[in-house]
Coordinates of C-alpha atoms and ligand atoms in Angstrom, one line a residue:
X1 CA 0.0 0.0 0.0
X2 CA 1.5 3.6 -0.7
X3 CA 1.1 5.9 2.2
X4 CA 2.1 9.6 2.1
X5 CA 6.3 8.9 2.6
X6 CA 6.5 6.3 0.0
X7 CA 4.2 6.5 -2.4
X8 CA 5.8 7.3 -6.0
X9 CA 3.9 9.2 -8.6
X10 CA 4.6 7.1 -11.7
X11 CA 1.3 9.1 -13.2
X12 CA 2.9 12.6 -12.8
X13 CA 5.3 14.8 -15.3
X14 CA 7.2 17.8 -12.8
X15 CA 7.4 20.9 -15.2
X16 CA 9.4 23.7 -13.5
X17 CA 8.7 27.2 -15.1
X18 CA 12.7 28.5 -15.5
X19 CA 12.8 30.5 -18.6
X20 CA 11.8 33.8 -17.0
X21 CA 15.0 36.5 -17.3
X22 CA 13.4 38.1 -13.6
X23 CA 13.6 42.1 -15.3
X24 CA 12.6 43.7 -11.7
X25 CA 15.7 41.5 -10.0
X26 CA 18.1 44.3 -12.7
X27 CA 20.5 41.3 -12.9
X28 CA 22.6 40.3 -16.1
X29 CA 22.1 36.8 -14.2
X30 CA 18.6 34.9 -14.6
X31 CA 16.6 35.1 -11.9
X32 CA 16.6 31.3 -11.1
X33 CA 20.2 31.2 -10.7
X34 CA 20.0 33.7 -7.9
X35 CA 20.4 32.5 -4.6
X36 CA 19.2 32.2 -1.4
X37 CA 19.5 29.9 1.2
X38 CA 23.2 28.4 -0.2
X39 CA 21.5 27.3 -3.3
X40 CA 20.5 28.9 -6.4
X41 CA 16.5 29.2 -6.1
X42 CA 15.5 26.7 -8.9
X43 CA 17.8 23.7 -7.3
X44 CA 15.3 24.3 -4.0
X45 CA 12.3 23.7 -6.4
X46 CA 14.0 20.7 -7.9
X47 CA 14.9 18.8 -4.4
X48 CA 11.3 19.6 -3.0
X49 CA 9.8 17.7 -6.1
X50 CA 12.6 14.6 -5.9
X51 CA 10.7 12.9 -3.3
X52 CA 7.6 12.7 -5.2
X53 CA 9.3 10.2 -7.5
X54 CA 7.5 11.7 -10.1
X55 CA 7.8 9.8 -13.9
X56 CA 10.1 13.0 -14.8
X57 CA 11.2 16.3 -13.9
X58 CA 11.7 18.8 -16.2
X59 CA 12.7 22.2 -16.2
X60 CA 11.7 24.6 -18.6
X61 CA 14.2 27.3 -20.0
X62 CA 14.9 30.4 -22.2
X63 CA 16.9 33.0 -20.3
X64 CA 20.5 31.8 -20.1
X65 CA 19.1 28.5 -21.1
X66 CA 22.5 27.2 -20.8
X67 CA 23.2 28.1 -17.7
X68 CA 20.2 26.8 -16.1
X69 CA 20.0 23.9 -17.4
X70 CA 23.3 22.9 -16.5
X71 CA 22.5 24.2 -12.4
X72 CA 19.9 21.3 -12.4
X73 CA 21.0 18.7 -14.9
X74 CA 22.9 16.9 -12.4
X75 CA 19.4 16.6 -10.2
X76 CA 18.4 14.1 -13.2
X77 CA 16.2 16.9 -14.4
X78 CA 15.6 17.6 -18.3
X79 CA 14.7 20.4 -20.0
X80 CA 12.7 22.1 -22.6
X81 CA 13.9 25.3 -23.9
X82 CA 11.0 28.4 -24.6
X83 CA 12.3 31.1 -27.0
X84 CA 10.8 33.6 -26.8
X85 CA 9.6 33.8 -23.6
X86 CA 5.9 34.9 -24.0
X87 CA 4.1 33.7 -20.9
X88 CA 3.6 31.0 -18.3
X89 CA 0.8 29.4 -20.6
X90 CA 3.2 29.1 -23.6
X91 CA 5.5 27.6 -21.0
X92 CA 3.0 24.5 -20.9
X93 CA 2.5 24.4 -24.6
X94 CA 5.9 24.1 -25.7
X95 CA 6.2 21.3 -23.0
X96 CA 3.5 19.2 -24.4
X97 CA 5.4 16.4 -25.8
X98 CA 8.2 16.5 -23.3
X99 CA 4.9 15.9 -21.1
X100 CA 3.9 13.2 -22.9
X101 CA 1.0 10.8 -21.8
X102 CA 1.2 11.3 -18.0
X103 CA -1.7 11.8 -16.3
X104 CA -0.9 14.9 -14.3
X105 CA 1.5 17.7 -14.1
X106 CA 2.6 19.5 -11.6
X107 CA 3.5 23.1 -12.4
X108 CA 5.9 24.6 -10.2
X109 CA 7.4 28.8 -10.7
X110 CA 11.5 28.3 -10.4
X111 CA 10.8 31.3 -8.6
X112 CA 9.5 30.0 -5.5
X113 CA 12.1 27.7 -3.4
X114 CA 9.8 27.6 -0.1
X115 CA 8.2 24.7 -1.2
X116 CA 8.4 21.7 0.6
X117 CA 7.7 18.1 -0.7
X118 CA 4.9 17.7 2.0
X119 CA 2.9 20.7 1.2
X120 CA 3.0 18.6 -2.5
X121 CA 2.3 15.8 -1.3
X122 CA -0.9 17.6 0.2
X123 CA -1.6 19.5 -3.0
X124 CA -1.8 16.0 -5.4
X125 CA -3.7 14.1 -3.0
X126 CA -6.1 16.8 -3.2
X127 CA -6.3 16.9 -6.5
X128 CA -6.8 13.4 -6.9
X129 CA -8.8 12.5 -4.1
X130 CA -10.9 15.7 -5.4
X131 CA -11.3 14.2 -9.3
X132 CA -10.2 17.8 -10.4
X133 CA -9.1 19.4 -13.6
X134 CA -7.0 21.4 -11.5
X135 CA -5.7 22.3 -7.9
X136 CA -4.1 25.7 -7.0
X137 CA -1.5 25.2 -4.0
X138 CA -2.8 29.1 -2.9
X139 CA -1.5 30.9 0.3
X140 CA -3.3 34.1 2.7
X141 CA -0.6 36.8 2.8
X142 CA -1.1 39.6 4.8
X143 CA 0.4 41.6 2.0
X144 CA -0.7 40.1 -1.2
X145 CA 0.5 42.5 -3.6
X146 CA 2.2 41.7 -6.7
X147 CA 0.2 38.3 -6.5
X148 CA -2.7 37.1 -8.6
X149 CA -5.5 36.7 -6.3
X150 CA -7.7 33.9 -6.4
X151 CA -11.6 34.4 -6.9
X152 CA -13.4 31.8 -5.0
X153 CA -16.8 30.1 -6.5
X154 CA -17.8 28.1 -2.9
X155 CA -16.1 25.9 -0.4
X156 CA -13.4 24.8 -2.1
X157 CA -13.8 25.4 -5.6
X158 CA -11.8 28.2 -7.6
X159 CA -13.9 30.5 -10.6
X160 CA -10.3 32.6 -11.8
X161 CA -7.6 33.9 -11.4
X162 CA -7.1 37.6 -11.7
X163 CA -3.3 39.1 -11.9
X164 CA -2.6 42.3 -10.1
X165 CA -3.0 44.6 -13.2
X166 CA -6.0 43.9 -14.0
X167 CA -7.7 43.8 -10.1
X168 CA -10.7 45.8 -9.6
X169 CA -10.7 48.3 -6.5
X170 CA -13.1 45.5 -4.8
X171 CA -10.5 42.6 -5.9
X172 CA -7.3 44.4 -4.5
X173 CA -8.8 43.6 -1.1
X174 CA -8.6 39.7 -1.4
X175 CA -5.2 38.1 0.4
X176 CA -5.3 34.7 -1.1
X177 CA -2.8 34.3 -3.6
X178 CA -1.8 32.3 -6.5
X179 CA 1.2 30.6 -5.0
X180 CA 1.8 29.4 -9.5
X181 CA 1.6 26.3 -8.2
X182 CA -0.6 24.1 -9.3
X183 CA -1.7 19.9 -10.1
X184 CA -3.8 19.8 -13.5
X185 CA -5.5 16.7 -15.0
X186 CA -3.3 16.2 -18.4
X187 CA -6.8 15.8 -20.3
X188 CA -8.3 18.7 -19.2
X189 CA -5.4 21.3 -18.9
X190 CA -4.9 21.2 -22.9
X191 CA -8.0 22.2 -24.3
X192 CA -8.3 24.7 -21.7
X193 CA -4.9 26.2 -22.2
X194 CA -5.8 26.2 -26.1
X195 CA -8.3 28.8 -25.3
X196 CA -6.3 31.1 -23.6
X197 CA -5.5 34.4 -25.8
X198 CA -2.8 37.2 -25.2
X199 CA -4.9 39.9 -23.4
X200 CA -2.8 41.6 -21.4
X201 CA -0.7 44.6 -21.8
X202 CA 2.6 41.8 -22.4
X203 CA 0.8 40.3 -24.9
X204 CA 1.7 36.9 -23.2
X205 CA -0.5 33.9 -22.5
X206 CA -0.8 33.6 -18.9
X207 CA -1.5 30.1 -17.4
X208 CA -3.7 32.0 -14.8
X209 CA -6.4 32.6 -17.6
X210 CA -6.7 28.6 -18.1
X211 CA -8.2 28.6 -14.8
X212 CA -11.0 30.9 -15.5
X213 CA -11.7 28.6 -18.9
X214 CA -12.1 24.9 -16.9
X215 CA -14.2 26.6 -14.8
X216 CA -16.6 27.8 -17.8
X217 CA -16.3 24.6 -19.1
X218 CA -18.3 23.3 -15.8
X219 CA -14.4 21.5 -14.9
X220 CA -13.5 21.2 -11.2
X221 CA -11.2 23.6 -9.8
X222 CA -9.7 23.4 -6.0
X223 CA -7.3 25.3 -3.8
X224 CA -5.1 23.9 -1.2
X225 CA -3.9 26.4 1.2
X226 CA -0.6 26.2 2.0
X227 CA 0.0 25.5 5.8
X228 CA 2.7 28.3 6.0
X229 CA 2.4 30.9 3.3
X230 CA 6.4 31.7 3.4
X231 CA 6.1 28.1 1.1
X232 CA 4.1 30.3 -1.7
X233 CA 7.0 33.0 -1.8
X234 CA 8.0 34.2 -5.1
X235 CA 11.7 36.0 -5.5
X236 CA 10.4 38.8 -8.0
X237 CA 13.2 41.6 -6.9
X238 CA 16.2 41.9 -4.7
X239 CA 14.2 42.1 -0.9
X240 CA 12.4 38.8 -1.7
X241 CA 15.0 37.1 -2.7
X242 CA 16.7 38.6 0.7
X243 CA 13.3 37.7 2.7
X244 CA 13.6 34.0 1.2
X245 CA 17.4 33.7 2.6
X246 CA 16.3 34.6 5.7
X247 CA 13.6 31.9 6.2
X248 CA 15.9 29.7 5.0
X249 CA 19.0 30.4 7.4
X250 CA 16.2 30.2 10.0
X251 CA 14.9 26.6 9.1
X252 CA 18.6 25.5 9.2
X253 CA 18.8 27.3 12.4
X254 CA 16.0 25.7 14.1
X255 CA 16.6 22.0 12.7
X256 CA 20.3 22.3 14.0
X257 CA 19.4 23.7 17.4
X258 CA 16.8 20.4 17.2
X259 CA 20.0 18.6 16.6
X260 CA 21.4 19.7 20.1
X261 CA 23.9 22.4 18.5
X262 CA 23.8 25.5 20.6
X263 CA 23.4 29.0 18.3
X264 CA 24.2 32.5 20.3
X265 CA 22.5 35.3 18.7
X266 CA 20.9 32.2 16.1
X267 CA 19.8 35.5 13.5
X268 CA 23.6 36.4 13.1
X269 CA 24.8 33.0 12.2
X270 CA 24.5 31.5 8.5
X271 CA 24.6 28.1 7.5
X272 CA 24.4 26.3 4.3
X273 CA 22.0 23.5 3.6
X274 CA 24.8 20.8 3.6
X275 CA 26.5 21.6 7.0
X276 CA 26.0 19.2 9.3
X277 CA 27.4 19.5 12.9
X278 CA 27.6 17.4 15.8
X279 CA 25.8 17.7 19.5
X280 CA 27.3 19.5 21.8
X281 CA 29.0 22.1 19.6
X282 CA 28.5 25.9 20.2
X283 CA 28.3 28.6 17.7
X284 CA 29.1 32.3 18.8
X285 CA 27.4 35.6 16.8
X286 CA 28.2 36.1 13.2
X287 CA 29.8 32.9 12.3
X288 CA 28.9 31.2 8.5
X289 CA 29.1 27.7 7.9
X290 CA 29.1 27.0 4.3
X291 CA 29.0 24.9 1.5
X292 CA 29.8 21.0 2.5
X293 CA 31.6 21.8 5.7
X294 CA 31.4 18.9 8.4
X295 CA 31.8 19.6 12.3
X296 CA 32.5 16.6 14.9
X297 CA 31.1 16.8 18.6
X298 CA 32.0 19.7 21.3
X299 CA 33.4 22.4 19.1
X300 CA 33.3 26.1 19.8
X301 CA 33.2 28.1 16.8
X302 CA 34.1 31.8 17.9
X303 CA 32.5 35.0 16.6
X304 CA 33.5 36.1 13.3
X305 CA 34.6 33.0 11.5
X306 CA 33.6 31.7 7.9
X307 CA 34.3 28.1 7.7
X308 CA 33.9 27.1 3.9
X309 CA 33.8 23.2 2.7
X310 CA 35.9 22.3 6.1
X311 CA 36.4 19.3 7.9
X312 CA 36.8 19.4 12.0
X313 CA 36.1 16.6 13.8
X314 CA 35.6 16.6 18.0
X315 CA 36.5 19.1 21.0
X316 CA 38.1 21.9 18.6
X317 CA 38.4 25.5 19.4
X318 CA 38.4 27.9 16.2
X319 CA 39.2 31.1 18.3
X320 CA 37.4 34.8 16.6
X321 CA 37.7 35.6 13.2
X322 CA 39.3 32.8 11.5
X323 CA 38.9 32.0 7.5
X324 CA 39.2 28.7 6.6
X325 CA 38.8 26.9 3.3
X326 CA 38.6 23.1 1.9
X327 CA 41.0 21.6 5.0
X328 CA 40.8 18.9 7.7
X329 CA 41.2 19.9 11.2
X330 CA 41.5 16.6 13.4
X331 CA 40.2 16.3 17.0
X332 CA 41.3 18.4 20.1
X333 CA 43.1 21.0 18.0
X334 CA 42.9 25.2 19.1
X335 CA 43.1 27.6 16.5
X336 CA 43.1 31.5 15.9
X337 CA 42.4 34.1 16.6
X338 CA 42.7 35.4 13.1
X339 CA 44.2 32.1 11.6
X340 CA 43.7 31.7 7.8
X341 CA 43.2 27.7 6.4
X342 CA 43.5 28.0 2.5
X343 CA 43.1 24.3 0.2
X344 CA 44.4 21.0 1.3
X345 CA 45.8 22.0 4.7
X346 CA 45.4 18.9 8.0
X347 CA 45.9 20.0 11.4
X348 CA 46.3 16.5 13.4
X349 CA 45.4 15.9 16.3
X350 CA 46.3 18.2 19.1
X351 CA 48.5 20.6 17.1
X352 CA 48.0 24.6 17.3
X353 CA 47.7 26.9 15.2
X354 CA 47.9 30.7 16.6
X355 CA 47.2 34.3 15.4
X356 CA 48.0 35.7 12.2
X357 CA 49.5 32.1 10.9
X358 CA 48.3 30.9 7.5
X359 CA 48.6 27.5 6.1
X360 CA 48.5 26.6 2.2
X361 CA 48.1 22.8 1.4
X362 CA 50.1 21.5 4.6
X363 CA 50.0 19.6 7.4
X364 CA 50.6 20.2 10.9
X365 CA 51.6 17.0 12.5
X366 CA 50.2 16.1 16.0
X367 CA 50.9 17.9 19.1
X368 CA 52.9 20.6 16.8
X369 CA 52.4 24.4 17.2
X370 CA 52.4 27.6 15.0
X371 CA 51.2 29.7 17.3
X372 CA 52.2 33.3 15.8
X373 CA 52.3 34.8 12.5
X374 CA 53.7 32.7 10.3
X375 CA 53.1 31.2 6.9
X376 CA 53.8 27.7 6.1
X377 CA 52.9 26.7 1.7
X378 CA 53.5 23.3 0.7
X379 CA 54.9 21.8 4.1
X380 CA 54.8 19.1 6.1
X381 CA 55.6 19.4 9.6
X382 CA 55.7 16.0 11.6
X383 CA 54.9 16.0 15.5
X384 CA 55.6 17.5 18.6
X385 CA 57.7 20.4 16.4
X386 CA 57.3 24.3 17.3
X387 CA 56.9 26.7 14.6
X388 CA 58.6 30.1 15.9
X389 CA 56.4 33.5 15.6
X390 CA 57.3 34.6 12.1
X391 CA 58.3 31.9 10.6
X392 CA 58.1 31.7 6.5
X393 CA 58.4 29.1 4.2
X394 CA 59.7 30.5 1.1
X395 CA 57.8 28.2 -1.3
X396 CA 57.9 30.1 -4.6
X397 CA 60.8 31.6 -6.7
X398 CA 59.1 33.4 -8.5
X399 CA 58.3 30.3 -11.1
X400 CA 57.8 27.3 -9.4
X401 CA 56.5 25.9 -5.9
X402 CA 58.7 23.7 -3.7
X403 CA 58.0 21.4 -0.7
X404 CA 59.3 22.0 2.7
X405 CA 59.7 19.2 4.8
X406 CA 60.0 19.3 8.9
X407 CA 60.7 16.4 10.5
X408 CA 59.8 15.4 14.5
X409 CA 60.6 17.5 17.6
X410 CA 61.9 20.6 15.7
X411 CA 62.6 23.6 16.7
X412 CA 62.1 26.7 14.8
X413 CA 63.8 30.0 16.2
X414 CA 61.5 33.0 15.4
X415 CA 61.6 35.1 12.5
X416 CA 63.3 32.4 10.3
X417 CA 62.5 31.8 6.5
X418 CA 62.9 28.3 5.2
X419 CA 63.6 28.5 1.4
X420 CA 62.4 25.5 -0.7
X421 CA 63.2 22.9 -1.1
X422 CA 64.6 22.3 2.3
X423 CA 64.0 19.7 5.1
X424 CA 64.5 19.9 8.8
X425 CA 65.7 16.6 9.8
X426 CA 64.1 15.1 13.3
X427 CA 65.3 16.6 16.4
X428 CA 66.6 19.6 14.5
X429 CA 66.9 23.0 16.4
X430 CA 67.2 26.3 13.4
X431 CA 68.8 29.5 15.0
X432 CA 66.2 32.4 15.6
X433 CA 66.4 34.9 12.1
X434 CA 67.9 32.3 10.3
X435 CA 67.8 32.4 6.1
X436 CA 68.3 28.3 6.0
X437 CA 68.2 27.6 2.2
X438 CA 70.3 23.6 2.8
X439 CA 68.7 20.9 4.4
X440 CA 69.3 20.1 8.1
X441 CA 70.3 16.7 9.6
X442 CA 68.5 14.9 12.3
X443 CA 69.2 16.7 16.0
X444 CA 71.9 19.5 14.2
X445 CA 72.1 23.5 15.0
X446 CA 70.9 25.1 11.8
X447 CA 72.1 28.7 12.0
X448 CA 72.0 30.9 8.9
X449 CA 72.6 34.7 9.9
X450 CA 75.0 37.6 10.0
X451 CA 77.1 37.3 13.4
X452 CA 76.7 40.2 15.7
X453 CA 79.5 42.4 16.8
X454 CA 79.3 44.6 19.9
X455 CA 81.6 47.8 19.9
X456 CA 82.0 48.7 23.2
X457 CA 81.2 52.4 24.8
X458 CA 80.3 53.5 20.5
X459 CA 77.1 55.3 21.9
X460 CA 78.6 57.1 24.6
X461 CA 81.2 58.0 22.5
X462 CA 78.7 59.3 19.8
X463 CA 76.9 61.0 22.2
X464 CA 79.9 63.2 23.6
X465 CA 80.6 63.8 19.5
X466 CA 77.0 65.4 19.4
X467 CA 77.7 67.9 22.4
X468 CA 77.0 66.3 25.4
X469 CA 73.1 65.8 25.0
X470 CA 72.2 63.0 26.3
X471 CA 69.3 62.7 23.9
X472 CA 68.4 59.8 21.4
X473 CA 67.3 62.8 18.6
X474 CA 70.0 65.4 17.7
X475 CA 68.6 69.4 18.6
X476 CA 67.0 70.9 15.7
X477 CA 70.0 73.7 16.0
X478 CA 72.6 70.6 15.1
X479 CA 70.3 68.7 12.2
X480 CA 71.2 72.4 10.3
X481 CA 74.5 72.2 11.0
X482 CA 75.5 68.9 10.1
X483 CA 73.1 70.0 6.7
Ligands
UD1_501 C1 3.0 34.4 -11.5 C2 1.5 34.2 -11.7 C3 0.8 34.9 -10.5 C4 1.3 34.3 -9.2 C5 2.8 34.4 -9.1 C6 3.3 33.6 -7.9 C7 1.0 34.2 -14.1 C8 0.6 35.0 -15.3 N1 1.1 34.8 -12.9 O1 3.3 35.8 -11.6 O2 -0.6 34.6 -10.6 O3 0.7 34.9 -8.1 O4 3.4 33.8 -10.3 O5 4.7 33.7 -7.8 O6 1.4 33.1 -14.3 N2 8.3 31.8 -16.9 C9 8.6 31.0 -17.9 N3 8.3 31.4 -19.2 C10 7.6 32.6 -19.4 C11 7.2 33.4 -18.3 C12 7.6 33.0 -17.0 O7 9.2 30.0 -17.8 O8 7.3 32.9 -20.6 C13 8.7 31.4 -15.5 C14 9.5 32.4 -14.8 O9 10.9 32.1 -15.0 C15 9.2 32.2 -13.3 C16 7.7 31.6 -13.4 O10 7.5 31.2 -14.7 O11 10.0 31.2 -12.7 C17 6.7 32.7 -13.0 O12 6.9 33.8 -13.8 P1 7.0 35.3 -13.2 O13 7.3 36.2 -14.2 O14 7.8 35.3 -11.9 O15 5.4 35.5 -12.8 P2 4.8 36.4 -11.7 O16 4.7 37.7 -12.2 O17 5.5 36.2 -10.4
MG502 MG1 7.3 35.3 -9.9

C-alpha cells in the first residue's frame, strides 16, 4: 500500500517554469540562478519535487538557457527550452510532448524555493482525491501584492484567477494568492490552455487565464492552502529574494538547534544546507558555515569565522575571526584568533595553530604548534615540532612551488625563512632569524645569519661627539649644522 512517505507518482510529469529573465531583480544573471538559502532558487524547487518520485522532472528554460540547465542537470532533471519567452501558458504548450501521456502535471514557478515536498504531497492528494481538472496550491498573505489573487466560487472550488494589473478596487482587497503552483489533469489542462488568448498589456499567455476557462467549461477547480504561506514566496526583486534567505537560514537554524547544537544570537549565524554538525557544539554571533563543511562533537566556533567546505572533527576550538577553506582539522586541535586555512591544509590531532598564521596545502603533524604569525605553503611538519612567531616558508621563486619538509621534535627560532626545497631533519633546532636555504640533519644547530658584533662604549662616544646631550634625537640647532 503507498502511504504519504513512500508512495511514488509514476502518473505525474514535474514541469518547472525556468525561462523567465526576472527584469525587476536588474540582474545580467537569470533570476533562477540567484540565490538564497546556499542554493540557487530553482535547485530548491527541484529537491522539493525529488521525493515525489514523479515519472520526470523537467525544467523549462529560455533565459540563459544554458546556464540553467546545467545548475539542475545533475538533479536528473531535463529540460525544454521556450524562446521567446511569451508567458507562463506558452510555458505549458511548448512542454507538451516532453509531457507526454502522464496523467498529471505538476507546475511549479523556479521562482519560489519555499516549497516543501509535503505541502505537494498535500496538493496532489487533493487533486486526486478531489477528481479535479486542476488544484491551486494558494497561500493568505497579509500583503498580497504583486500576487494574482484567487476568486473563490464556494467551499473549495476556484472560478479565476485575476493578476494584479488587471484587479478591480473591490479585488485588491482579497489576500489569497496564486502561489503558481498548481496539479492539473493532463486531459483537461490542454484544451483549456488552447483557449487562452494574449490579453494583457505583455501580450503573453498567462497560465492564470486557463483557470477561468475549466471553470466555464463546468471542470472542477480546488485550492489547497498552504500551511505556512512563506512556502508560496516568489523572488520577484532583490528584498524577496533577501526575505527567502532569511527563512531559509532560520529553518537550518532551528533544525540544528533540534539537533542539540547551541546558536548565540541564532539571527547572526548563516549556515548552508549541507553543514551538518555534531551535539554539543556551540556557535558564537556572526559565524557562517558554508557549502559541505562537516563539524564533529563539542566544538566552539568563535564570533567572526567563515568556515567554507571544512572538515573538524571533535572538541576543537576555532578562536574569533578565523577564515578557513577546503581543509581537515582533526580532534582536540585550538586555533586563531585570526588564523587563515586555505586548500588542502590537515591540522592533526592536538596541534596549534595561533594568530595571524596561514597555512596553504600542509599539514601540521600532532601535538605541533604555530602559534604566531607565520606562513607555512606546501609543508609538512611532523609532531611534537614548534613553529617560531614569524616563521616563513619560502615556497615560490618566482616560477615554481617547492616542498618544505620538517621532521619530528623541531625547533624553529623565530623570525626564520625556510627556502624551498629544504628539510629539517628530526630533532633539528634552526637559530632564531635564520635564512636556512640547505637541508638540516636529524638533532643538528641550523644557524643561517650575519654574526653580531658589539663595539664597546660606541654610543657614549657618539653622544659626547653630538655635544654632550644626552638625547636619542639630535637638537634641531645641530640637524642644520650637520646639513
Ligand atoms: C506568476 C502568476 C501569478 C502568481 C505568481 C506567484 C502568471 C501570469 N502569474 O506571476 O498569478 O501569483 O506567479 O509567484 O502566471 N516563466 C517562464 N516562461 C515565461 C514566463 C515565465 O518559464 O514565458 C517562468 C519564470 O521564469 C518564473 C515563473 O514562470 O519562474 C513565474 O513567472 P513570473 O514572471 O515570476 O510570474 P509572476 O509575475 O511572479
Ligand atoms: Mg514570480
Amino acid at each position: 500500500m503507498d502511504n504519504a512517505f513512500t508512495m511514488s507518482n509514476r502518473d505525474l510529469v514535474v514541469l518547472i517554469l525556468a525561462a523567465g529573465k526576472g527584469t525587476r531583480l536588474k540582474s545580467s544573471l537569470a533570476k533562477v540562478l540567484h540565490h538564497a538559502g546556499g542554493r540557487p532558487i530553482v535547485n530548491h524547487v527541484v529537491r522539493a519535487c525529488l521525493p515525489l518520485h514523479a515519472k520526470k522532472i523537467i525544467a523549462v528554460v529560455g533565459h540563459q538557457a544554458e546556464q540553467v540547465s546545467a545548475a539542475v542537470a545533475h538533479l536528473g532533471v531535463e529540460t525544454v527550452l521556450q524562446q521567446p519567452q511569451s508567458g507562463t501558458g506558452h510555458a505549458l504548450l511548448v512542454s507538451k510532448r516532453a509531457i507526454g501521456s502522464a496523467k498529471y502535471v505538476l507546475v511549479l514557478p523556479g521562482d519560489a524555493p519555499l516549497i516543501r515536498t509535503e505541502t505537494l504531497r498535500a496538493l496532489i492528494q487533493k487533486h486526486k482525491s478531489g477528481n479535479a481538472a486542476a488544484t491551486i496550491l494558494t497561500a493568505v498573505l497579509a500583503d498580497p501584492s504583486g500576487y494574482g489573487r484567487i476568486l473563490r466560487k464556494s467551499g473549495d472550488t476556484v472560478a479565476a484567477i485575476v493578476e494584479e494589473s488587471q484587479l478591480t478596487a473591490e479585488q485588491r482587497e482579497l489576500n489569497e494568492i496564486n502561489s503558481s503552483i498548481y496539479c492539473f489533469t493532463c486531459a483537461k489542462l490542454w484544451p483549456a490552455l488552447a483557449q487562452v488568448k494574449p490579453d494583457n498589456k505583455h501580450r503573453e499567455l498567462y497560465l492564470t487565464d486557463a483557470i477561468s476557462i475549466l471553470n466555464s467549461k463546468g471542470e472542477t477547480v480546488l485550492a489547497e492552502i498552504a500551511a505556512d504561506p512563506r512556502e508560496a514566496l516568489g523572488c520577484n526583486t532583490r528584498a524577496d529574494l533577501a526575505g527567502v534567505d532569511r527563512t531559509f537560514r532560520e529553518w537550518k537554524r532551528e533544525q540544528l538547534m533540534r539537533d542539540g547544537v547551541t546558536i548565540q544570537l541564532p539571527e547572526t549565524v548563516v549556515v548552508d544546507p549541507d553543514v551538518t554538525i555534531g551535539e554539543d557544539t556551540i556557535l558564537e554571533p556572526c559565524v557562517q558555515l558554508l557549502g559541505k563543511t562537516k563539524i564533529g562533537t563539542r566544538c566552539i566556533i568563535r564570533t567572526g569565522s567563515v568556515l567554507h567546505d571544512m572538515m573538524l572533527a571533535d572538541d576543537i576550538v576555532v578562536e574569533a575571526h578565523c577564515v578557513f577553506t577546503q581543509s581537515r582539522i582533526e580532534s582536540e586541535v585550538v586555533i586563531g584568533p585570526f588564523a587563515r586555512l586555505r586548500p588542502e591544509s590537515h591540522l592533526l590531532k592536538g596541534s596549534k595553530v595561533g594568530n595571524f598564521v596561514e597555512l596553504k596545502k600542509s599539514t601540521l603533524g600532532e601535538g605541533s604548534k604555530a602559534p604566531h604569525l607565520s606562513y607555512i605553503g606546501d609543508t609538512k611538519i611532523g609532531s611534537k615540532s614548534n613553529i617560531g612567531a614569524g616563521t616563513i616558508t619560502c615556497n615560490y621563486d618566482g616560477f615554481a612551488k617547492h616542498p618544505t619538509h620538517i621532521g619530528n621534535r623541531v625547533f624553529v627560532g623565530s623570525d626564520s625563512v625556510l627556502v624551498a626545497p629544504v628539510k629539517l631533519g628530526d630533532g633539528a633546532y634552526i637559530a632564531a632569524g635564520s635564512v636556512i636555504t640547505e637541508n638540516v640533519p636529524p638533532d643538528a644547530l641550523g644557524i643561517g645569519r650575519g654574526r653580531q658584533a658589539n663595539k664597546p662604549g660606541w654610543a657614549s662616544k657618539k653622544r659626547r661627539e653630538l655635544g654632550g646631550h644626552n638625547h636619542h634625537a639630535p637638537k634641531k640647532s645641530m640637524r642644520k649644522k650637520r646639513r
